[in-house]
Amino acid sequence: MKKSIFAIAFALVASSAMADEGMMSTDSKYRLGVDFGIPYFLTADGNKVNDRGNMNLGVDGRYFVTENMNVGGRFSYDLEDSNGFRQIAVAPGVQYHWMPGETFVPYVRGDLPVIIQGAANSVAQDDKFDFGISAGAGVAWNLGNTIGVENLSIRYDFNLGYTFGISDAVPVLGLEFAKVGVDYRF
């Protein structure tokens, strides 16, 4: 009995010490977050554009396959109405994280964005569909280590994306260099 009590006490002290150091691995498999992004268009239909796109609001959901890798997707919606054209998109993808459990967690990401409505097009219609590919990197700040709210983080990432231009939609090369979000892992 004394050995069991000693073992439990040791486990509690050790886990408390590891939590204070930010080294404890979480058993949480899901992450949900909201973010705000500002895209920047470099080219459209092969022509140089260099113009800011509409700001968007996104909801990002992830499932952690391992402590370092997750799969999931982002749903985004335009916040600005550009002549009645609101872009709605979903982007399934994968992320790989280095140093999970630390205060700052760098990561890389790859996505396959699908524009459901509002793709850039040559016929001035807002119901155009398109899809593409994007890759990027970022860093998440684990606020749980700073303010004591476990599994809460702020993230910043950027990516380079290309949509292929299906039918009347035009191919677009873009950069999203200002995407900031808040995530909670549960």
mmCIF file of C-alpha atoms in Angstrom:
data_model
loop_
_atom_site.group_PDB
_atom_site.id
_atom_site.type_symbol
_atom_site.label_atom_id
_atom_site.label_comp_id
_atom_site.label_asym_id
_atom_site.label_seq_id
_atom_site.Cartn_x
_atom_site.Cartn_y
_atom_site.Cartn_z
ATOM 1 C CA MET A 1 0.000 0.000 0.000
ATOM 2 C CA LYS A 2 2.809 2.412 0.897
ATOM 3 C CA LYS A 3 4.507 1.690 -2.439
ATOM 4 C CA SER A 4 1.289 2.500 -4.324
ATOM 5 C CA ILE A 5 0.834 5.791 -2.478
ATOM 6 C CA PHE A 6 4.502 6.658 -3.085
ATOM 7 C CA ALA A 7 4.167 5.820 -6.811
ATOM 8 C CA ILE A 8 1.020 7.963 -7.173
ATOM 9 C CA ALA A 9 2.634 10.875 -5.298
ATOM 10 C CA PHE A 10 5.761 10.606 -7.464
ATOM 11 C CA ALA A 11 3.660 10.567 -10.656
ATOM 12 C CA LEU A 12 1.729 13.675 -9.554
ATOM 13 C CA VAL A 13 4.898 15.597 -8.669
ATOM 14 C CA ALA A 14 6.628 14.559 -11.914
ATOM 15 C CA SER A 15 3.655 15.478 -14.103
ATOM 16 C CA SER A 16 3.294 18.820 -12.311
ATOM 17 C CA ALA A 17 6.983 19.587 -12.869
ATOM 18 C CA MET A 18 6.759 18.641 -16.545
ATOM 19 C CA ALA A 19 3.645 20.809 -16.994
ATOM 20 C CA ASP A 20 5.510 23.782 -15.489
ATOM 21 C CA GLU A 21 8.308 23.251 -18.015
ATOM 22 C CA GLY A 22 5.899 23.015 -20.958
ATOM 23 C CA MET A 23 7.107 19.512 -21.749
ATOM 24 C CA MET A 24 3.914 17.587 -21.065
ATOM 25 C CA SER A 25 2.463 15.891 -24.109
ATOM 26 C CA THR A 26 -1.252 16.441 -24.544
ATOM 27 C CA ASP A 27 -3.694 13.646 -25.177
ATOM 28 C CA SER A 28 -6.007 16.075 -26.961
ATOM 29 C CA LYS A 29 -6.687 14.924 -30.508
ATOM 30 C CA TYR A 30 -8.792 17.832 -31.828
ATOM 31 C CA ARG A 31 -8.110 21.525 -32.377
ATOM 32 C CA LEU A 32 -10.607 24.197 -33.361
ATOM 33 C CA GLY A 33 -9.740 27.777 -34.164
ATOM 34 C CA VAL A 34 -10.793 30.998 -35.820
ATOM 35 C CA ASP A 35 -8.508 33.182 -37.889
ATOM 36 C CA PHE A 36 -8.338 36.334 -39.944
ATOM 37 C CA GLY A 37 -6.448 36.465 -43.238
ATOM 38 C CA ILE A 38 -5.388 39.070 -45.773
ATOM 39 C CA PRO A 39 -4.518 37.577 -49.182
ATOM 40 C CA TYR A 40 -2.346 39.346 -51.717
ATOM 41 C CA PHE A 41 -2.638 38.539 -55.436
ATOM 42 C CA LEU A 42 0.608 38.419 -57.400
ATOM 43 C CA THR A 43 -0.706 37.341 -60.816
ATOM 44 C CA ALA A 44 -4.110 36.644 -62.352
ATOM 45 C CA ASP A 45 -4.450 34.932 -65.721
ATOM 46 C CA GLY A 46 -0.699 35.344 -66.258
ATOM 47 C CA ASN A 47 -0.803 39.122 -65.753
ATOM 48 C CA LYS A 48 0.972 40.928 -62.942
ATOM 49 C CA VAL A 49 -1.586 42.200 -60.406
ATOM 50 C CA ASN A 50 0.159 42.937 -57.068
ATOM 51 C CA ASP A 51 -3.024 43.870 -55.212
ATOM 52 C CA ARG A 52 -4.579 43.007 -51.883
ATOM 53 C CA GLY A 53 -7.500 40.583 -51.959
ATOM 54 C CA ASN A 54 -10.566 40.672 -49.742
ATOM 55 C CA MET A 55 -9.977 40.092 -46.045
ATOM 56 C CA ASN A 56 -11.438 36.806 -44.879
ATOM 57 C CA LEU A 57 -12.553 35.104 -41.696
ATOM 58 C CA GLY A 58 -11.845 31.410 -41.287
ATOM 59 C CA VAL A 59 -12.715 28.468 -39.065
ATOM 60 C CA ASP A 60 -9.970 25.856 -38.838
ATOM 61 C CA GLY A 61 -10.544 22.323 -37.533
ATOM 62 C CA ARG A 62 -7.772 19.742 -37.047
ATOM 63 C CA TYR A 63 -7.363 16.123 -35.963
ATOM 64 C CA PHE A 64 -3.935 15.166 -34.600
ATOM 65 C CA VAL A 65 -2.806 11.861 -36.106
ATOM 66 C CA THR A 66 0.385 12.076 -34.026
ATOM 67 C CA GLU A 67 1.670 14.747 -31.661
ATOM 68 C CA ASN A 68 3.556 16.291 -34.615
ATOM 69 C CA MET A 69 1.128 15.854 -37.531
ATOM 70 C CA ASN A 70 -2.502 16.787 -38.041
ATOM 71 C CA VAL A 71 -5.062 16.702 -40.839
ATOM 72 C CA GLY A 72 -8.058 18.962 -41.175
ATOM 73 C CA GLY A 73 -9.404 21.911 -43.050
ATOM 74 C CA ARG A 74 -10.239 25.589 -43.075
ATOM 75 C CA PHE A 75 -13.537 27.157 -44.126
ATOM 76 C CA SER A 76 -13.244 30.830 -45.067
ATOM 77 C CA TYR A 77 -15.620 33.614 -46.029
ATOM 78 C CA ASP A 78 -14.953 37.105 -47.413
ATOM 79 C CA LEU A 79 -15.492 39.977 -45.003
ATOM 80 C CA GLU A 80 -15.456 42.590 -47.743
ATOM 81 C CA ASP A 81 -18.048 42.794 -50.481
ATOM 82 C CA SER A 82 -16.301 43.543 -53.754
ATOM 83 C CA ASN A 83 -19.137 44.423 -56.144
ATOM 84 C CA GLY A 84 -21.313 41.619 -54.783
ATOM 85 C CA PHE A 85 -18.617 38.935 -55.143
ATOM 86 C CA ARG A 86 -18.185 37.048 -51.894
ATOM 87 C CA GLN A 87 -15.644 34.263 -51.952
ATOM 88 C CA ILE A 88 -16.425 31.085 -50.008
ATOM 89 C CA ALA A 89 -13.674 28.475 -49.810
ATOM 90 C CA VAL A 90 -12.729 25.275 -48.029
ATOM 91 C CA ALA A 91 -9.139 24.016 -47.823
ATOM 92 C CA PRO A 92 -8.425 20.485 -46.604
ATOM 93 C CA GLY A 93 -4.805 19.969 -45.663
ATOM 94 C CA VAL A 94 -2.054 18.642 -43.452
ATOM 95 C CA GLN A 95 0.336 20.289 -40.968
ATOM 96 C CA TYR A 96 3.598 19.111 -39.428
ATOM 97 C CA HIS A 97 4.691 20.626 -36.080
ATOM 98 C CA TRP A 98 8.161 20.673 -34.561
ATOM 99 C CA MET A 99 8.636 20.869 -30.794
ATOM 100 C CA PRO A 100 5.022 20.204 -29.705
ATOM 101 C CA GLY A 101 4.406 21.159 -26.090
ATOM 102 C CA GLU A 102 6.968 23.976 -26.145
ATOM 103 C CA THR A 103 6.066 27.662 -25.828
ATOM 104 C CA PHE A 104 6.654 28.343 -29.543
ATOM 105 C CA VAL A 105 5.785 25.618 -32.041
ATOM 106 C CA PRO A 106 6.924 26.107 -35.680
ATOM 107 C CA TYR A 107 5.061 24.218 -38.400
ATOM 108 C CA VAL A 108 4.687 23.724 -42.134
ATOM 109 C CA ARG A 109 1.417 23.180 -43.950
ATOM 110 C CA GLY A 110 0.071 22.001 -47.283
ATOM 111 C CA ASP A 111 -3.516 22.582 -48.440
ATOM 112 C CA LEU A 112 -5.782 21.926 -51.424
ATOM 113 C CA PRO A 113 -8.050 24.998 -51.484
ATOM 114 C CA VAL A 114 -11.427 24.666 -53.186
ATOM 115 C CA ILE A 115 -13.186 27.934 -54.004
ATOM 116 C CA ILE A 116 -16.881 27.119 -53.894
ATOM 117 C CA GLN A 117 -18.066 30.580 -54.911
ATOM 118 C CA GLY A 118 -16.385 33.783 -55.995
ATOM 119 C CA ALA A 119 -13.311 32.547 -57.868
ATOM 120 C CA ALA A 120 -11.551 35.159 -59.993
ATOM 121 C CA ASN A 121 -13.014 34.831 -63.492
ATOM 122 C CA SER A 122 -13.230 36.434 -66.907
ATOM 123 C CA VAL A 123 -17.045 36.718 -67.100
ATOM 124 C CA ALA A 124 -17.772 38.846 -63.985
ATOM 125 C CA GLN A 125 -19.892 36.237 -62.207
ATOM 126 C CA ASP A 126 -19.763 35.414 -58.524
ATOM 127 C CA ASP A 127 -20.752 31.742 -58.756
ATOM 128 C CA LYS A 128 -17.459 30.511 -60.234
ATOM 129 C CA PHE A 129 -15.686 27.440 -58.827
ATOM 130 C CA ASP A 130 -11.936 26.776 -58.787
ATOM 131 C CA PHE A 131 -9.356 24.722 -56.909
ATOM 132 C CA GLY A 132 -5.636 24.841 -56.363
ATOM 133 C CA ILE A 133 -2.694 24.037 -54.162
ATOM 134 C CA SER A 134 -0.933 25.966 -51.410
ATOM 135 C CA ALA A 135 1.993 25.532 -49.037
ATOM 136 C CA GLY A 136 3.156 27.583 -46.116
ATOM 137 C CA ALA A 137 4.705 27.826 -42.685
ATOM 138 C CA GLY A 138 3.942 29.395 -39.363
ATOM 139 C CA VAL A 139 4.432 29.451 -35.630
ATOM 140 C CA ALA A 140 1.971 28.830 -32.802
ATOM 141 C CA TRP A 141 2.435 30.483 -29.417
ATOM 142 C CA ASN A 142 1.260 28.149 -26.660
ATOM 143 C CA LEU A 143 -0.468 30.564 -24.282
ATOM 144 C CA GLY A 144 -1.068 27.748 -21.812
ATOM 145 C CA ASN A 145 2.564 28.083 -20.758
ATOM 146 C CA THR A 146 2.164 31.840 -20.246
ATOM 147 C CA ILE A 147 -1.326 32.573 -18.900
ATOM 148 C CA GLY A 148 -2.301 29.172 -17.587
ATOM 149 C CA VAL A 149 -5.120 28.341 -20.018
ATOM 150 C CA GLU A 150 -4.107 24.862 -21.123
ATOM 151 C CA ASN A 151 -4.233 24.051 -24.853
ATOM 152 C CA LEU A 152 -4.913 27.648 -25.956
ATOM 153 C CA SER A 153 -2.624 29.076 -28.633
ATOM 154 C CA ILE A 154 -2.249 32.019 -30.987
ATOM 155 C CA ARG A 155 -0.881 31.231 -34.431
ATOM 156 C CA TYR A 156 0.558 33.203 -37.306
ATOM 157 C CA ASP A 157 1.126 31.663 -40.699
ATOM 158 C CA PHE A 158 1.637 32.573 -44.304
ATOM 159 C CA ASN A 159 1.313 30.584 -47.489
ATOM 160 C CA LEU A 160 1.821 30.711 -51.210
ATOM 161 C CA GLY A 161 -1.091 29.416 -53.248
ATOM 162 C CA TYR A 162 -2.054 28.815 -56.841
ATOM 163 C CA THR A 163 -5.529 28.177 -58.272
ATOM 164 C CA PHE A 164 -5.706 26.454 -61.635
ATOM 165 C CA GLY A 165 -8.461 28.393 -63.414
ATOM 166 C CA ILE A 166 -11.242 25.935 -64.238
ATOM 167 C CA SER A 167 -13.649 26.905 -67.047
ATOM 168 C CA ASP A 168 -14.215 30.692 -66.855
ATOM 169 C CA ALA A 169 -12.165 31.045 -63.664
ATOM 170 C CA VAL A 170 -8.684 32.451 -64.187
ATOM 171 C CA PRO A 171 -5.469 31.040 -62.683
ATOM 172 C CA VAL A 172 -4.272 33.097 -59.718
ATOM 173 C CA LEU A 173 -0.948 33.083 -57.876
ATOM 174 C CA GLY A 174 -1.319 34.549 -54.421
ATOM 175 C CA LEU A 175 0.364 35.049 -51.099
ATOM 176 C CA GLU A 176 -1.381 35.110 -47.746
ATOM 177 C CA PHE A 177 1.183 36.692 -45.481
ATOM 178 C CA ALA A 178 -1.010 37.923 -42.651
ATOM 179 C CA LYS A 179 -3.143 35.108 -41.230
ATOM 180 C CA VAL A 180 -3.552 35.262 -37.446
ATOM 181 C CA GLY A 181 -5.709 32.898 -35.419
ATOM 182 C CA VAL A 182 -6.657 31.639 -31.977
ATOM 183 C CA ASP A 183 -6.898 27.868 -31.434
ATOM 184 C CA TYR A 184 -8.059 25.609 -28.645
ATOM 185 C CA ARG A 185 -7.037 21.979 -28.503
ATOM 186 C CA PHE A 186 -9.445 19.569 -26.823
#
